[in-house]
Amino acid sequence: MSAHAVCSTCVEAPAVVVRVDNATSTTSCACRACDARASQKRGRQTTSRVALRPPSSSANDQLACDVCQMNPAYVICHEDRAFLCRGCDVSIHD
């Protein structure tokens, strides 16, 4: 079973970025084409973007926590622009 994010706009293509609206803090996943269209419409200054890694066929290829560098990433902290494991997320945001 392959788990990957799908574009929130076209609901067909694999997502390559997470877009965060700086005014409302709403997030959405976007494929390359929809990200380019949204950037042309709204401009990049109104949106923060976090790139996603392409899906891997290797079960051992997990994104590591940016803080401890040992545990797999559990959540994206948009404010810190970091991937965090559950333990680091709780210790930082508790």
GROMACS .gro file of N, CA, C and O in nm:
model
  376
    1MET      N    1   0.084  -0.118   0.000
    1MET     CA    2   0.000   0.000   0.000
    1MET      C    3   0.088   0.124   0.000
    1MET      O    4   0.174   0.140   0.084
    2SER      N    5   0.066   0.215  -0.091
    2SER     CA    6   0.145   0.336  -0.101
    2SER      C    7   0.069   0.452  -0.037
    2SER      O    8  -0.046   0.478  -0.072
    3ALA      N    9   0.132   0.520   0.055
    3ALA     CA   10   0.069   0.636   0.120
    3ALA      C   11   0.139   0.762   0.073
    3ALA      O   12   0.258   0.778   0.093
    4HIS      N   13   0.063   0.849   0.007
    4HIS     CA   14   0.119   0.976  -0.035
    4HIS      C   15   0.008   1.080  -0.035
    4HIS      O   16  -0.110   1.049  -0.046
    5ALA      N   17   0.047   1.204  -0.020
    5ALA     CA   18  -0.049   1.313  -0.018
    5ALA      C   19  -0.094   1.344  -0.159
    5ALA      O   20  -0.015   1.341  -0.253
    6VAL      N   21  -0.221   1.375  -0.174
    6VAL     CA   22  -0.279   1.410  -0.303
    6VAL      C   23  -0.311   1.559  -0.302
    6VAL      O   24  -0.348   1.616  -0.199
    7CYS      N   25  -0.297   1.621  -0.414
    7CYS     CA   26  -0.326   1.764  -0.430
    7CYS      C   27  -0.469   1.795  -0.384
    7CYS      O   28  -0.563   1.729  -0.423
    8SER      N   29  -0.482   1.898  -0.300
    8SER     CA   30  -0.614   1.939  -0.249
    8SER      C   31  -0.698   2.009  -0.355
    8SER      O   32  -0.819   2.014  -0.343
    9THR      N   33  -0.634   2.061  -0.458
    9THR     CA   34  -0.706   2.137  -0.560
    9THR      C   35  -0.761   2.047  -0.671
    9THR      O   36  -0.881   2.042  -0.694
   10CYS      N   37  -0.673   1.974  -0.738
   10CYS     CA   38  -0.718   1.890  -0.850
   10CYS      C   39  -0.758   1.750  -0.804
   10CYS      O   40  -0.825   1.679  -0.877
   11VAL      N   41  -0.718   1.710  -0.686
   11VAL     CA   42  -0.752   1.581  -0.625
   11VAL      C   43  -0.710   1.463  -0.712
   11VAL      O   44  -0.770   1.358  -0.709
   12GLU      N   45  -0.606   1.482  -0.793
   12GLU     CA   46  -0.559   1.375  -0.880
   12GLU      C   47  -0.409   1.352  -0.869
   12GLU      O   48  -0.365   1.240  -0.852
   13ALA      N   49  -0.333   1.459  -0.881
   13ALA     CA   50  -0.186   1.447  -0.886
   13ALA      C   51  -0.127   1.439  -0.745
   13ALA      O   52  -0.184   1.492  -0.649
   14PRO      N   53  -0.011   1.374  -0.732
   14PRO     CA   54   0.055   1.370  -0.603
   14PRO      C   55   0.101   1.510  -0.561
   14PRO      O   56   0.147   1.589  -0.644
   15ALA      N   57   0.086   1.540  -0.434
   15ALA     CA   58   0.127   1.670  -0.381
   15ALA      C   59   0.279   1.677  -0.370
   15ALA      O   60   0.345   1.578  -0.340
   16VAL      N   61   0.334   1.796  -0.398
   16VAL     CA   62   0.478   1.817  -0.386
   16VAL      C   63   0.511   1.922  -0.280
   16VAL      O   64   0.624   1.933  -0.236
   17VAL      N   65   0.410   2.002  -0.240
   17VAL     CA   66   0.430   2.103  -0.136
   17VAL      C   67   0.307   2.112  -0.046
   17VAL      O   68   0.197   2.077  -0.086
   18VAL      N   69   0.331   2.161   0.077
   18VAL     CA   70   0.222   2.202   0.165
   18VAL      C   71   0.225   2.354   0.163
   18VAL      O   72   0.328   2.415   0.190
   19ARG      N   73   0.113   2.415   0.128
   19ARG     CA   74   0.102   2.561   0.123
   19ARG      C   75   0.032   2.608   0.250
   19ARG      O   76  -0.071   2.554   0.288
   20VAL      N   77   0.087   2.710   0.316
   20VAL     CA   78   0.028   2.767   0.437
   20VAL      C   79  -0.003   2.914   0.409
   20VAL      O   80   0.087   2.992   0.381
   21ASP      N   81  -0.131   2.949   0.416
   21ASP     CA   82  -0.172   3.088   0.397
   21ASP      C   83  -0.128   3.167   0.520
   21ASP      O   84  -0.168   3.137   0.632
   22ASN      N   85  -0.045   3.269   0.501
   22ASN     CA   86   0.011   3.345   0.613
   22ASN      C   87  -0.095   3.426   0.687
   22ASN      O   88  -0.080   3.453   0.806
   23ALA      N   89  -0.203   3.464   0.621
   23ALA     CA   90  -0.307   3.544   0.685
   23ALA      C   91  -0.401   3.459   0.770
   23ALA      O   92  -0.439   3.498   0.880
   24THR      N   93  -0.438   3.341   0.720
   24THR     CA   94  -0.537   3.259   0.790
   24THR      C   95  -0.479   3.133   0.854
   24THR      O   96  -0.549   3.065   0.928
   25SER      N   97  -0.355   3.100   0.823
   25SER     CA   98  -0.288   2.978   0.870
   25SER      C   99  -0.353   2.850   0.820
   25SER      O  100  -0.331   2.743   0.875
   26THR      N  101  -0.435   2.859   0.717
   26THR     CA  102  -0.492   2.738   0.659
   26THR      C  103  -0.387   2.669   0.573
   26THR      O  104  -0.300   2.735   0.515
   27THR      N  105  -0.394   2.538   0.568
   27THR     CA  106  -0.296   2.461   0.492
   27THR      C  107  -0.365   2.382   0.382
   27THR      O  108  -0.483   2.346   0.394
   28SER      N  109  -0.291   2.355   0.277
   28SER     CA  110  -0.339   2.269   0.169
   28SER      C  111  -0.219   2.207   0.100
   28SER      O  112  -0.111   2.265   0.098
   29CYS      N  113  -0.240   2.088   0.047
   29CYS     CA  114  -0.137   2.021  -0.031
   29CYS      C  115  -0.157   2.060  -0.177
   29CYS      O  116  -0.271   2.079  -0.221
   30ALA      N  117  -0.048   2.073  -0.251
   30ALA     CA  118  -0.059   2.112  -0.392
   30ALA      C  119   0.040   2.034  -0.478
   30ALA      O  120   0.152   2.009  -0.437
   31CYS      N  121  -0.006   1.997  -0.598
   31CYS     CA  122   0.084   1.938  -0.697
   31CYS      C  123   0.163   2.050  -0.762
   31CYS      O  124   0.138   2.169  -0.737
   32ARG      N  125   0.257   2.016  -0.848
   32ARG     CA  126   0.343   2.116  -0.912
   32ARG      C  127   0.261   2.218  -0.993
   32ARG      O  128   0.281   2.338  -0.983
   33ALA      N  129   0.166   2.168  -1.072
   33ALA     CA  130   0.088   2.257  -1.159
   33ALA      C  131  -0.003   2.349  -1.077
   33ALA      O  132  -0.009   2.470  -1.102
   34CYS      N  133  -0.073   2.295  -0.978
   34CYS     CA  134  -0.164   2.378  -0.897
   34CYS      C  135  -0.086   2.476  -0.810
   34CYS      O  136  -0.132   2.589  -0.787
   35ASP      N  137   0.032   2.437  -0.762
   35ASP     CA  138   0.116   2.528  -0.684
   35ASP      C  139   0.160   2.646  -0.770
   35ASP      O  140   0.155   2.761  -0.726
   36ALA      N  141   0.198   2.619  -0.893
   36ALA     CA  142   0.241   2.726  -0.984
   36ALA      C  143   0.126   2.821  -1.015
   36ALA      O  144   0.144   2.943  -1.013
   37ARG      N  145   0.006   2.765  -1.040
   37ARG     CA  146  -0.111   2.850  -1.067
   37ARG      C  147  -0.146   2.936  -0.945
   37ARG      O  148  -0.174   3.054  -0.959
   38ALA      N  149  -0.144   2.878  -0.827
   38ALA     CA  150  -0.177   2.952  -0.705
   38ALA      C  151  -0.074   3.061  -0.678
   38ALA      O  152  -0.108   3.170  -0.633
   39SER      N  153   0.052   3.033  -0.706
   39SER     CA  154   0.158   3.132  -0.684
   39SER      C  155   0.142   3.250  -0.780
   39SER      O  156   0.169   3.364  -0.743
   40GLN      N  157   0.099   3.223  -0.903
   40GLN     CA  158   0.076   3.330  -0.999
   40GLN      C  159  -0.043   3.416  -0.958
   40GLN      O  160  -0.040   3.538  -0.971
   41LYS      N  161  -0.148   3.353  -0.906
   41LYS     CA  162  -0.269   3.426  -0.867
   41LYS      C  163  -0.245   3.512  -0.742
   41LYS      O  164  -0.277   3.630  -0.739
   42ARG      N  165  -0.194   3.447  -0.638
   42ARG     CA  166  -0.186   3.512  -0.507
   42ARG      C  167  -0.050   3.568  -0.474
   42ARG      O  168  -0.037   3.648  -0.383
   43GLY      N  169   0.052   3.522  -0.543
   43GLY     CA  170   0.188   3.565  -0.511
   43GLY      C  171   0.248   3.481  -0.400
   43GLY      O  172   0.178   3.432  -0.313
   44ARG      N  173   0.377   3.464  -0.405
   44ARG     CA  174   0.446   3.380  -0.306
   44ARG      C  175   0.458   3.447  -0.170
   44ARG      O  176   0.477   3.381  -0.070
   45GLN      N  177   0.450   3.581  -0.163
   45GLN     CA  178   0.468   3.649  -0.037
   45GLN      C  179   0.353   3.624   0.060
   45GLN      O  180   0.369   3.641   0.180
   46THR      N  181   0.236   3.584   0.012
   46THR     CA  182   0.122   3.560   0.100
   46THR      C  183   0.115   3.416   0.149
   46THR      O  184   0.032   3.384   0.232
   47THR      N  185   0.202   3.331   0.098
   47THR     CA  186   0.197   3.189   0.130
   47THR      C  187   0.335   3.135   0.162
   47THR      O  188   0.431   3.161   0.091
   48SER      N  189   0.342   3.058   0.271
   48SER     CA  190   0.465   2.983   0.301
   48SER      C  191   0.450   2.846   0.239
   48SER      O  192   0.339   2.791   0.233
   49ARG      N  193   0.559   2.788   0.194
   49ARG     CA  194   0.555   2.659   0.128
   49ARG      C  195   0.657   2.565   0.191
   49ARG      O  196   0.768   2.606   0.218
   50VAL      N  197   0.616   2.440   0.216
   50VAL     CA  198   0.705   2.337   0.267
   50VAL      C  199   0.705   2.223   0.167
   50VAL      O  200   0.599   2.166   0.137
   51ALA      N  201   0.822   2.192   0.114
   51ALA     CA  202   0.832   2.086   0.013
   51ALA      C  203   0.811   1.949   0.077
   51ALA      O  204   0.853   1.924   0.189
   52LEU      N  205   0.746   1.861   0.004
   52LEU     CA  206   0.727   1.723   0.047
   52LEU      C  207   0.826   1.634  -0.027
   52LEU      O  208   0.857   1.659  -0.143
   53ARG      N  209   0.872   1.531   0.040
   53ARG     CA  210   0.957   1.433  -0.027
   53ARG      C  211   0.871   1.340  -0.110
   53ARG      O  212   0.759   1.309  -0.073
   54PRO      N  213   0.924   1.294  -0.223
   54PRO     CA  214   0.846   1.197  -0.302
   54PRO      C  215   0.830   1.066  -0.225
   54PRO      O  216   0.915   1.032  -0.142
   55PRO      N  217   0.721   0.992  -0.248
   55PRO     CA  218   0.702   0.865  -0.180
   55PRO      C  219   0.815   0.769  -0.213
   55PRO      O  220   0.866   0.766  -0.323
   56SER      N  221   0.853   0.691  -0.114
   56SER     CA  222   0.962   0.596  -0.132
   56SER      C  223   0.909   0.454  -0.125
   56SER      O  224   0.813   0.426  -0.055
   57SER      N  225   0.974   0.366  -0.196
   57SER     CA  226   0.935   0.226  -0.191
   57SER      C  227   1.001   0.155  -0.074
   57SER      O  228   0.966   0.043  -0.040
   58SER      N  229   1.095   0.219  -0.009
   58SER     CA  230   1.167   0.159   0.103
   58SER      C  231   1.095   0.189   0.234
   58SER      O  232   1.065   0.304   0.266
   59ALA      N  233   1.068   0.085   0.312
   59ALA     CA  234   1.002   0.103   0.442
   59ALA      C  235   1.094   0.172   0.541
   59ALA      O  236   1.049   0.232   0.638
   60ASN      N  237   1.226   0.164   0.521
   60ASN     CA  238   1.322   0.224   0.613
   60ASN      C  239   1.350   0.371   0.582
   60ASN      O  240   1.420   0.437   0.657
   61ASP      N  241   1.297   0.421   0.473
   61ASP     CA  242   1.324   0.558   0.431
   61ASP      C  243   1.219   0.653   0.488
   61ASP      O  244   1.127   0.694   0.420
   62GLN      N  245   1.232   0.684   0.618
   62GLN     CA  246   1.138   0.773   0.684
   62GLN      C  247   1.206   0.906   0.711
   62GLN      O  248   1.325   0.913   0.737
   63LEU      N  249   1.127   1.011   0.708
   63LEU     CA  250   1.177   1.144   0.739
   63LEU      C  251   1.204   1.152   0.888
   63LEU      O  252   1.118   1.121   0.969
   64ALA      N  253   1.325   1.193   0.926
   64ALA     CA  254   1.362   1.200   1.068
   64ALA      C  255   1.322   1.333   1.129
   64ALA      O  256   1.312   1.436   1.061
   65CYS      N  257   1.300   1.331   1.257
   65CYS     CA  258   1.269   1.451   1.335
   65CYS      C  259   1.385   1.550   1.323
   65CYS      O  260   1.502   1.512   1.334
   66ASP      N  261   1.354   1.678   1.300
   66ASP     CA  262   1.458   1.780   1.287
   66ASP      C  263   1.526   1.812   1.419
   66ASP      O  264   1.635   1.867   1.420
   67VAL      N  265   1.464   1.780   1.531
   67VAL     CA  266   1.521   1.812   1.662
   67VAL      C  267   1.613   1.700   1.710
   67VAL      O  268   1.732   1.720   1.732
   68CYS      N  269   1.559   1.579   1.727
   68CYS     CA  270   1.639   1.469   1.783
   68CYS      C  271   1.713   1.390   1.676
   68CYS      O  272   1.808   1.318   1.707
   69GLN      N  273   1.671   1.399   1.551
   69GLN     CA  274   1.734   1.330   1.438
   69GLN      C  275   1.731   1.177   1.452
   69GLN      O  276   1.805   1.108   1.383
   70MET      N  277   1.648   1.124   1.542
   70MET     CA  278   1.645   0.978   1.563
   70MET      C  279   1.509   0.918   1.530
   70MET      O  280   1.502   0.816   1.465
   71ASN      N  281   1.403   0.981   1.574
   71ASN     CA  282   1.268   0.927   1.557
   71ASN      C  283   1.206   0.976   1.426
   71ASN      O  284   1.241   1.083   1.377
   72PRO      N  285   1.112   0.899   1.372
   72PRO     CA  286   1.045   0.942   1.249
   72PRO      C  287   0.958   1.066   1.274
   72PRO      O  288   0.902   1.084   1.382
   73ALA      N  289   0.946   1.150   1.173
   73ALA     CA  290   0.865   1.271   1.184
   73ALA      C  291   0.719   1.232   1.202
   73ALA      O  292   0.668   1.139   1.140
   74TYR      N  293   0.651   1.307   1.287
   74TYR     CA  294   0.510   1.281   1.320
   74TYR      C  295   0.423   1.398   1.274
   74TYR      O  296   0.310   1.379   1.233
   75VAL      N  297   0.478   1.520   1.281
   75VAL     CA  298   0.401   1.640   1.251
   75VAL      C  299   0.492   1.747   1.191
   75VAL      O  300   0.613   1.744   1.213
   76ILE      N  301   0.434   1.838   1.115
   76ILE     CA  302   0.508   1.954   1.064
   76ILE      C  303   0.469   2.074   1.149
   76ILE      O  304   0.351   2.107   1.160
   77CYS      N  305   0.567   2.141   1.210
   77CYS     CA  306   0.542   2.265   1.283
   77CYS      C  307   0.568   2.379   1.185
   77CYS      O  308   0.683   2.404   1.148
   78HIS      N  309   0.461   2.446   1.144
   78HIS     CA  310   0.476   2.553   1.045
   78HIS      C  311   0.545   2.675   1.104
   78HIS      O  312   0.621   2.742   1.035
   79GLU      N  313   0.520   2.703   1.231
   79GLU     CA  314   0.582   2.819   1.294
   79GLU      C  315   0.734   2.804   1.301
   79GLU      O  316   0.809   2.897   1.272
   80ASP      N  317   0.781   2.684   1.337
   80ASP     CA  318   0.924   2.658   1.347
   80ASP      C  319   0.983   2.606   1.217
   80ASP      O  320   1.104   2.587   1.206
   81ARG      N  321   0.895   2.575   1.121
   81ARG     CA  322   0.937   2.515   0.995
   81ARG      C  323   1.023   2.391   1.019
   81ARG      O  324   1.135   2.379   0.971
   82ALA      N  325   0.965   2.299   1.097
   82ALA     CA  326   1.040   2.179   1.134
   82ALA      C  327   0.950   2.057   1.133
   82ALA      O  328   0.830   2.065   1.159
   83PHE      N  329   1.009   1.942   1.102
   83PHE     CA  330   0.943   1.814   1.115
   83PHE      C  331   0.977   1.761   1.253
   83PHE      O  332   1.094   1.758   1.291
   84LEU      N  333   0.874   1.722   1.329
   84LEU     CA  334   0.897   1.679   1.467
   84LEU      C  335   0.840   1.540   1.492
   84LEU      O  336   0.735   1.505   1.439
   85CYS      N  337   0.909   1.463   1.576
   85CYS     CA  338   0.855   1.336   1.622
   85CYS      C  339   0.754   1.367   1.733
   85CYS      O  340   0.745   1.481   1.781
   86ARG      N  341   0.680   1.268   1.777
   86ARG     CA  342   0.576   1.291   1.879
   86ARG      C  343   0.638   1.342   2.010
   86ARG      O  344   0.588   1.437   2.070
   87GLY      N  345   0.749   1.282   2.052
   87GLY     CA  346   0.813   1.322   2.178
   87GLY      C  347   0.861   1.466   2.175
   87GLY      O  348   0.839   1.543   2.270
   88CYS      N  349   0.927   1.506   2.069
   88CYS     CA  350   0.977   1.644   2.058
   88CYS      C  351   0.862   1.742   2.043
   88CYS      O  352   0.868   1.853   2.098
   89ASP      N  353   0.757   1.703   1.971
   89ASP     CA  354   0.640   1.790   1.957
   89ASP      C  355   0.579   1.819   2.093
   89ASP      O  356   0.552   1.935   2.126
   90VAL      N  357   0.561   1.717   2.175
   90VAL     CA  358   0.502   1.735   2.308
   90VAL      C  359   0.594   1.818   2.396
   90VAL      O  360   0.548   1.911   2.464
   91SER      N  361   0.723   1.792   2.395
   91SER     CA  362   0.815   1.867   2.483
   91SER      C  363   0.828   2.013   2.441
   91SER      O  364   0.843   2.100   2.525
   92ILE      N  365   0.818   2.044   2.312
   92ILE     CA  366   0.832   2.182   2.265
   92ILE      C  367   0.700   2.260   2.282
   92ILE      O  368   0.702   2.376   2.323
   93HIS      N  369   0.588   2.197   2.252
   93HIS     CA  370   0.461   2.269   2.249
   93HIS      C  371   0.373   2.245   2.371
   93HIS      O  372   0.257   2.284   2.371
   94ASP      N  373   0.426   2.184   2.473
   94ASP     CA  374   0.347   2.159   2.594
   94ASP      C  375   0.350   2.275   2.689
   94ASP      O  376   0.436   2.350   2.704
   0.00000   0.00000   0.00000
